[in-house]
Amino acid sequence: MKNLFKVFCILAVLAIICSLESCGDLNKKKNPNNKFMPSPDLVKIPAELATVMKKNFDSCPYNVLKKIVTSHPKDYYITNEQFTNIYNNFPQKSETLKIHFIQYRKEQNYNNNYPELIPFDKQLYIVYSYAENGSIEKYHGIFNLEKDIYISQEDFEKMKNNYKEYIKKEIGRFNCIPEQEQTDYVNIKKQEIKDYLIDVQKYELSNAVKGNIVKFILSTVSDMDKYKNYYQKKNDDAKPGQLTLITDTWADNNSSSRISLLSDYDLNTLCPSNCDAK
């Protein structure tokens, strides 16, 4: 009986310890001495400006996109793991990721079949490539997809021309921004991707919440006069109304898991206005 009583006491003590230490998740508990500080080298958009940029996208370009396709997304997402793979697969001679605006049209004749893109038929979609001097770029679809798909050079050119013909012209026709000033692609520096991924890791250590989803939110360059200091600091000659992408972080892909301290990043520069991302 005495031995049984000792076992009971030991189990009771262990139960108390587990409850205090969130048993089963000891390695993920919040560390109060490790306060999250975002990288000083990354540009964060002031929250008020980010809200304005999203609203201005809704008021003009988004209305145009909905005329083309009634149900149109406002953002594109990848997992943190996919973004990490993009970073790890940078070619040796490349320092810049390019995200291109395109339009896939399922009735069009392509060299390859792209069943993964059928859900995005006639929508504004984005694909990425690595900028390499003197090398032919390779184009990939990964956003809102489970796996990376390769898009041939010839097919990419068709999709890029579709964007110019069926989306840029329409946005210009509705006076959102002149066609010649609209964005063709955005640039993100390799170093900025690295700094962002480190921010996500630091946040997880200090808050026990992992940023699993990276969202690129469609928005427009807005309020140049009111936020002149911000744009001068960023050294960006973007035009008001140009499409851009705001980078947000979510714990998972549902409407209530946005991590505000890991959101409103301005990782990209726009082409035209800063095509070389210098």
PDB file of C-alpha atoms in Angstrom, residues 63-251:
ATOM      1  CA  ASN A  63     -13.972  46.478 -59.881  1.00  0.00           C
ATOM      2  CA  VAL A  64     -12.410  46.046 -63.318  1.00  0.00           C
ATOM      3  CA  LEU A  65     -11.158  42.544 -62.480  1.00  0.00           C
ATOM      4  CA  LYS A  66     -14.658  41.575 -61.299  1.00  0.00           C
ATOM      5  CA  LYS A  67     -16.059  42.638 -64.665  1.00  0.00           C
ATOM      6  CA  ILE A  68     -13.680  40.127 -66.287  1.00  0.00           C
ATOM      7  CA  VAL A  69     -14.269  37.339 -63.727  1.00  0.00           C
ATOM      8  CA  THR A  70     -17.091  37.763 -61.212  1.00  0.00           C
ATOM      9  CA  SER A  71     -15.308  35.921 -58.415  1.00  0.00           C
ATOM     10  CA  HIS A  72     -11.749  37.243 -58.260  1.00  0.00           C
ATOM     11  CA  PRO A  73      -9.182  36.840 -55.440  1.00  0.00           C
ATOM     12  CA  LYS A  74      -7.616  39.802 -53.695  1.00  0.00           C
ATOM     13  CA  ASP A  75      -4.521  37.928 -52.596  1.00  0.00           C
ATOM     14  CA  TYR A  76      -2.232  35.019 -53.432  1.00  0.00           C
ATOM     15  CA  TYR A  77      -0.650  32.789 -50.835  1.00  0.00           C
ATOM     16  CA  ILE A  78       2.184  30.336 -50.411  1.00  0.00           C
ATOM     17  CA  THR A  79       3.294  28.412 -47.365  1.00  0.00           C
ATOM     18  CA  ASN A  80       6.306  29.448 -45.345  1.00  0.00           C
ATOM     19  CA  GLU A  81       7.927  26.200 -46.486  1.00  0.00           C
ATOM     20  CA  GLN A  82       7.322  27.068 -50.152  1.00  0.00           C
ATOM     21  CA  PHE A  83       8.760  30.565 -49.661  1.00  0.00           C
ATOM     22  CA  THR A  84      11.780  29.020 -47.936  1.00  0.00           C
ATOM     23  CA  ASN A  85      12.253  26.684 -50.906  1.00  0.00           C
ATOM     24  CA  ILE A  86      12.111  29.652 -53.283  1.00  0.00           C
ATOM     25  CA  TYR A  87      14.875  31.292 -51.235  1.00  0.00           C
ATOM     26  CA  ASN A  88      16.985  28.124 -51.065  1.00  0.00           C
ATOM     27  CA  ASN A  89      16.702  27.570 -54.834  1.00  0.00           C
ATOM     28  CA  PHE A  90      18.090  30.959 -55.850  1.00  0.00           C
ATOM     29  CA  PRO A  91      20.606  30.493 -58.678  1.00  0.00           C
ATOM     30  CA  GLN A  92      24.152  31.413 -57.743  1.00  0.00           C
ATOM     31  CA  LYS A  93      24.200  34.500 -59.976  1.00  0.00           C
ATOM     32  CA  SER A  94      20.778  35.846 -59.027  1.00  0.00           C
ATOM     33  CA  GLU A  95      19.908  38.275 -56.244  1.00  0.00           C
ATOM     34  CA  THR A  96      16.358  39.181 -57.286  1.00  0.00           C
ATOM     35  CA  LEU A  97      13.026  37.375 -57.447  1.00  0.00           C
ATOM     36  CA  LYS A  98      10.599  38.671 -60.061  1.00  0.00           C
ATOM     37  CA  ILE A  99       6.845  38.222 -59.629  1.00  0.00           C
ATOM     38  CA  HIS A 100       5.034  38.681 -62.943  1.00  0.00           C
ATOM     39  CA  PHE A 101       1.413  39.576 -63.576  1.00  0.00           C
ATOM     40  CA  ILE A 102      -0.158  37.267 -66.164  1.00  0.00           C
ATOM     41  CA  GLN A 103      -3.515  35.960 -67.362  1.00  0.00           C
ATOM     42  CA  TYR A 104      -4.139  32.286 -68.109  1.00  0.00           C
ATOM     43  CA  ARG A 105      -6.909  31.551 -70.634  1.00  0.00           C
ATOM     44  CA  LYS A 106      -7.918  27.906 -70.812  1.00  0.00           C
ATOM     45  CA  GLU A 107      -9.198  28.129 -74.401  1.00  0.00           C
ATOM     46  CA  GLN A 108      -5.765  29.251 -75.597  1.00  0.00           C
ATOM     47  CA  ASN A 109      -3.354  26.855 -77.289  1.00  0.00           C
ATOM     48  CA  TYR A 110      -0.291  26.306 -75.109  1.00  0.00           C
ATOM     49  CA  ASN A 111       2.716  24.068 -75.609  1.00  0.00           C
ATOM     50  CA  ASN A 112       1.974  22.355 -72.311  1.00  0.00           C
ATOM     51  CA  ASN A 113      -1.173  21.605 -70.357  1.00  0.00           C
ATOM     52  CA  TYR A 114      -1.685  23.512 -67.118  1.00  0.00           C
ATOM     53  CA  PRO A 115      -4.646  21.879 -65.341  1.00  0.00           C
ATOM     54  CA  GLU A 116      -3.523  23.527 -62.091  1.00  0.00           C
ATOM     55  CA  LEU A 117      -4.259  26.959 -63.603  1.00  0.00           C
ATOM     56  CA  ILE A 118      -7.802  26.204 -64.789  1.00  0.00           C
ATOM     57  CA  PRO A 119      -9.337  27.546 -61.530  1.00  0.00           C
ATOM     58  CA  PHE A 120      -7.651  30.893 -62.346  1.00  0.00           C
ATOM     59  CA  ASP A 121      -9.027  31.117 -65.880  1.00  0.00           C
ATOM     60  CA  LYS A 122      -9.055  34.771 -67.055  1.00  0.00           C
ATOM     61  CA  GLN A 123      -8.060  36.018 -63.601  1.00  0.00           C
ATOM     62  CA  LEU A 124      -5.056  38.167 -62.836  1.00  0.00           C
ATOM     63  CA  TYR A 125      -2.511  35.605 -61.661  1.00  0.00           C
ATOM     64  CA  ILE A 126       1.128  35.824 -60.597  1.00  0.00           C
ATOM     65  CA  VAL A 127       4.132  33.642 -61.401  1.00  0.00           C
ATOM     66  CA  TYR A 128       7.772  33.983 -60.376  1.00  0.00           C
ATOM     67  CA  SER A 129      11.215  33.775 -61.933  1.00  0.00           C
ATOM     68  CA  TYR A 130      14.785  34.507 -60.855  1.00  0.00           C
ATOM     69  CA  ALA A 131      16.462  37.486 -62.502  1.00  0.00           C
ATOM     70  CA  GLU A 132      19.743  36.300 -64.024  1.00  0.00           C
ATOM     71  CA  ASN A 133      21.919  38.416 -66.284  1.00  0.00           C
ATOM     72  CA  GLY A 134      22.519  36.664 -69.583  1.00  0.00           C
ATOM     73  CA  SER A 135      20.353  33.664 -68.741  1.00  0.00           C
ATOM     74  CA  ILE A 136      16.924  32.672 -69.994  1.00  0.00           C
ATOM     75  CA  GLU A 137      14.468  33.029 -67.135  1.00  0.00           C
ATOM     76  CA  LYS A 138      12.407  30.042 -66.002  1.00  0.00           C
ATOM     77  CA  TYR A 139       8.845  30.738 -64.925  1.00  0.00           C
ATOM     78  CA  HIS A 140       7.013  28.992 -62.117  1.00  0.00           C
ATOM     79  CA  GLY A 141       3.485  28.935 -60.774  1.00  0.00           C
ATOM     80  CA  ILE A 142       3.209  28.232 -57.052  1.00  0.00           C
ATOM     81  CA  PHE A 143       0.791  30.782 -55.623  1.00  0.00           C
ATOM     82  CA  ASN A 144      -2.452  29.231 -54.313  1.00  0.00           C
ATOM     83  CA  LEU A 145      -1.105  25.855 -55.480  1.00  0.00           C
ATOM     84  CA  GLU A 146       0.118  22.797 -53.599  1.00  0.00           C
ATOM     85  CA  LYS A 147       3.091  22.205 -55.889  1.00  0.00           C
ATOM     86  CA  ASP A 148       5.376  24.295 -58.048  1.00  0.00           C
ATOM     87  CA  ILE A 149       4.637  24.082 -61.800  1.00  0.00           C
ATOM     88  CA  TYR A 150       6.980  25.063 -64.612  1.00  0.00           C
ATOM     89  CA  ILE A 151       5.675  27.351 -67.378  1.00  0.00           C
ATOM     90  CA  SER A 152       7.542  27.332 -70.687  1.00  0.00           C
ATOM     91  CA  GLN A 153       9.013  30.545 -72.062  1.00  0.00           C
ATOM     92  CA  GLU A 154       6.631  30.575 -75.043  1.00  0.00           C
ATOM     93  CA  ASP A 155       3.566  29.922 -72.900  1.00  0.00           C
ATOM     94  CA  PHE A 156       4.646  32.584 -70.411  1.00  0.00           C
ATOM     95  CA  GLU A 157       4.858  35.124 -73.250  1.00  0.00           C
ATOM     96  CA  LYS A 158       1.291  34.283 -74.270  1.00  0.00           C
ATOM     97  CA  MET A 159       0.055  34.695 -70.692  1.00  0.00           C
ATOM     98  CA  LYS A 160       1.976  37.951 -70.266  1.00  0.00           C
ATOM     99  CA  ASN A 161       0.454  39.304 -73.492  1.00  0.00           C
ATOM    100  CA  ASN A 162      -2.998  38.246 -72.259  1.00  0.00           C
ATOM    101  CA  TYR A 163      -2.442  40.369 -69.153  1.00  0.00           C
ATOM    102  CA  LYS A 164      -1.492  43.355 -71.312  1.00  0.00           C
ATOM    103  CA  GLU A 165      -4.371  42.889 -73.741  1.00  0.00           C
ATOM    104  CA  TYR A 166      -7.246  41.895 -71.464  1.00  0.00           C
ATOM    105  CA  ILE A 167      -6.371  43.378 -68.069  1.00  0.00           C
ATOM    106  CA  LYS A 168      -4.019  46.343 -68.447  1.00  0.00           C
ATOM    107  CA  LYS A 169      -6.086  47.833 -71.256  1.00  0.00           C
ATOM    108  CA  GLU A 170      -9.304  47.445 -69.255  1.00  0.00           C
ATOM    109  CA  ILE A 171      -7.783  49.034 -66.144  1.00  0.00           C
ATOM    110  CA  GLY A 172      -6.603  51.921 -68.329  1.00  0.00           C
ATOM    111  CA  ARG A 173      -9.991  52.215 -70.023  1.00  0.00           C
ATOM    112  CA  PHE A 174     -11.674  52.732 -66.659  1.00  0.00           C
ATOM    113  CA  ASN A 175      -9.148  55.474 -65.801  1.00  0.00           C
ATOM    114  CA  CYS A 176      -7.613  53.696 -62.817  1.00  0.00           C
ATOM    115  CA  ILE A 177      -4.109  54.452 -64.136  1.00  0.00           C
ATOM    116  CA  PRO A 178      -2.778  54.967 -67.697  1.00  0.00           C
ATOM    117  CA  GLU A 179      -1.868  51.691 -69.391  1.00  0.00           C
ATOM    118  CA  GLN A 180       1.807  52.635 -69.916  1.00  0.00           C
ATOM    119  CA  GLU A 181       2.266  53.283 -66.159  1.00  0.00           C
ATOM    120  CA  GLN A 182       0.804  49.977 -64.976  1.00  0.00           C
ATOM    121  CA  THR A 183       2.891  47.310 -63.290  1.00  0.00           C
ATOM    122  CA  ASP A 184       4.312  44.449 -65.372  1.00  0.00           C
ATOM    123  CA  TYR A 185       6.158  42.734 -62.528  1.00  0.00           C
ATOM    124  CA  VAL A 186       7.559  43.377 -59.070  1.00  0.00           C
ATOM    125  CA  ASN A 187      11.070  42.686 -57.766  1.00  0.00           C
ATOM    126  CA  ILE A 188      11.952  41.238 -54.374  1.00  0.00           C
ATOM    127  CA  LYS A 189      15.575  41.104 -53.274  1.00  0.00           C
ATOM    128  CA  LYS A 190      16.951  37.779 -52.076  1.00  0.00           C
ATOM    129  CA  GLN A 191      18.242  39.439 -48.900  1.00  0.00           C
ATOM    130  CA  GLU A 192      14.766  40.775 -48.105  1.00  0.00           C
ATOM    131  CA  ILE A 193      13.275  37.287 -48.403  1.00  0.00           C
ATOM    132  CA  LYS A 194      15.961  36.034 -46.015  1.00  0.00           C
ATOM    133  CA  ASP A 195      15.274  38.830 -43.518  1.00  0.00           C
ATOM    134  CA  TYR A 196      11.537  38.194 -43.711  1.00  0.00           C
ATOM    135  CA  LEU A 197      11.949  34.447 -43.053  1.00  0.00           C
ATOM    136  CA  ILE A 198      14.187  35.257 -40.077  1.00  0.00           C
ATOM    137  CA  ASP A 199      11.495  37.606 -38.732  1.00  0.00           C
ATOM    138  CA  VAL A 200       8.976  34.756 -38.886  1.00  0.00           C
ATOM    139  CA  GLN A 201      11.361  32.484 -36.962  1.00  0.00           C
ATOM    140  CA  LYS A 202      12.057  35.150 -34.323  1.00  0.00           C
ATOM    141  CA  TYR A 203       8.341  35.778 -33.861  1.00  0.00           C
ATOM    142  CA  GLU A 204       7.676  32.068 -33.312  1.00  0.00           C
ATOM    143  CA  LEU A 205      10.381  31.906 -30.612  1.00  0.00           C
ATOM    144  CA  SER A 206       8.960  34.868 -28.705  1.00  0.00           C
ATOM    145  CA  ASN A 207       5.227  34.236 -29.191  1.00  0.00           C
ATOM    146  CA  ALA A 208       4.849  30.478 -29.735  1.00  0.00           C
ATOM    147  CA  VAL A 209       2.906  31.180 -32.940  1.00  0.00           C
ATOM    148  CA  LYS A 210       4.264  30.130 -36.313  1.00  0.00           C
ATOM    149  CA  GLY A 211       3.589  32.121 -39.467  1.00  0.00           C
ATOM    150  CA  ASN A 212       2.706  29.253 -41.793  1.00  0.00           C
ATOM    151  CA  ILE A 213       1.123  31.279 -44.612  1.00  0.00           C
ATOM    152  CA  VAL A 214       2.635  34.143 -46.625  1.00  0.00           C
ATOM    153  CA  LYS A 215       0.006  36.254 -48.383  1.00  0.00           C
ATOM    154  CA  PHE A 216       0.658  38.747 -51.165  1.00  0.00           C
ATOM    155  CA  ILE A 217      -2.204  41.240 -51.033  1.00  0.00           C
ATOM    156  CA  LEU A 218      -3.168  43.125 -54.191  1.00  0.00           C
ATOM    157  CA  SER A 219      -3.126  46.868 -53.550  1.00  0.00           C
ATOM    158  CA  THR A 220      -2.227  50.129 -55.274  1.00  0.00           C
ATOM    159  CA  VAL A 221       0.358  52.850 -54.683  1.00  0.00           C
ATOM    160  CA  SER A 222      -1.618  55.582 -52.912  1.00  0.00           C
ATOM    161  CA  ASP A 223      -1.550  59.039 -51.321  1.00  0.00           C
ATOM    162  CA  MET A 224       1.887  60.072 -52.544  1.00  0.00           C
ATOM    163  CA  ASP A 225       1.684  63.559 -51.005  1.00  0.00           C
ATOM    164  CA  LYS A 226       0.452  62.562 -47.555  1.00  0.00           C
ATOM    165  CA  TYR A 227       3.027  59.798 -47.254  1.00  0.00           C
ATOM    166  CA  LYS A 228       5.858  61.521 -49.118  1.00  0.00           C
ATOM    167  CA  ASN A 229       8.396  60.727 -46.401  1.00  0.00           C
ATOM    168  CA  TYR A 230       7.621  57.025 -46.608  1.00  0.00           C
ATOM    169  CA  TYR A 231       8.087  56.852 -50.372  1.00  0.00           C
ATOM    170  CA  GLN A 232      11.262  58.951 -50.210  1.00  0.00           C
ATOM    171  CA  LYS A 233      12.655  56.602 -47.548  1.00  0.00           C
ATOM    172  CA  LYS A 234      11.881  53.644 -49.785  1.00  0.00           C
ATOM    173  CA  ASN A 235      13.484  55.480 -52.749  1.00  0.00           C
ATOM    174  CA  ASP A 236      10.708  54.331 -55.048  1.00  0.00           C
ATOM    175  CA  ASP A 237       9.390  56.311 -58.011  1.00  0.00           C
ATOM    176  CA  ALA A 238       6.172  54.299 -58.257  1.00  0.00           C
ATOM    177  CA  LYS A 239       3.130  56.030 -59.724  1.00  0.00           C
ATOM    178  CA  PRO A 240      -0.164  56.459 -57.848  1.00  0.00           C
ATOM    179  CA  GLY A 241      -2.513  53.693 -58.938  1.00  0.00           C
ATOM    180  CA  GLN A 242       0.206  51.186 -59.831  1.00  0.00           C
ATOM    181  CA  LEU A 243      -0.571  47.648 -58.721  1.00  0.00           C
ATOM    182  CA  THR A 244       1.681  46.364 -55.978  1.00  0.00           C
ATOM    183  CA  LEU A 245       1.768  43.548 -53.417  1.00  0.00           C
ATOM    184  CA  ILE A 246       1.683  43.939 -49.649  1.00  0.00           C
ATOM    185  CA  THR A 247       3.159  40.953 -47.811  1.00  0.00           C
ATOM    186  CA  ASP A 248       1.185  39.676 -44.820  1.00  0.00           C
ATOM    187  CA  THR A 249       1.756  36.659 -42.566  1.00  0.00           C
ATOM    188  CA  TRP A 250      -0.942  34.314 -41.268  1.00  0.00           C
ATOM    189  CA  ALA A 251      -0.793  31.470 -38.776  1.00  0.00           C
TER     190      ALA A 251
END
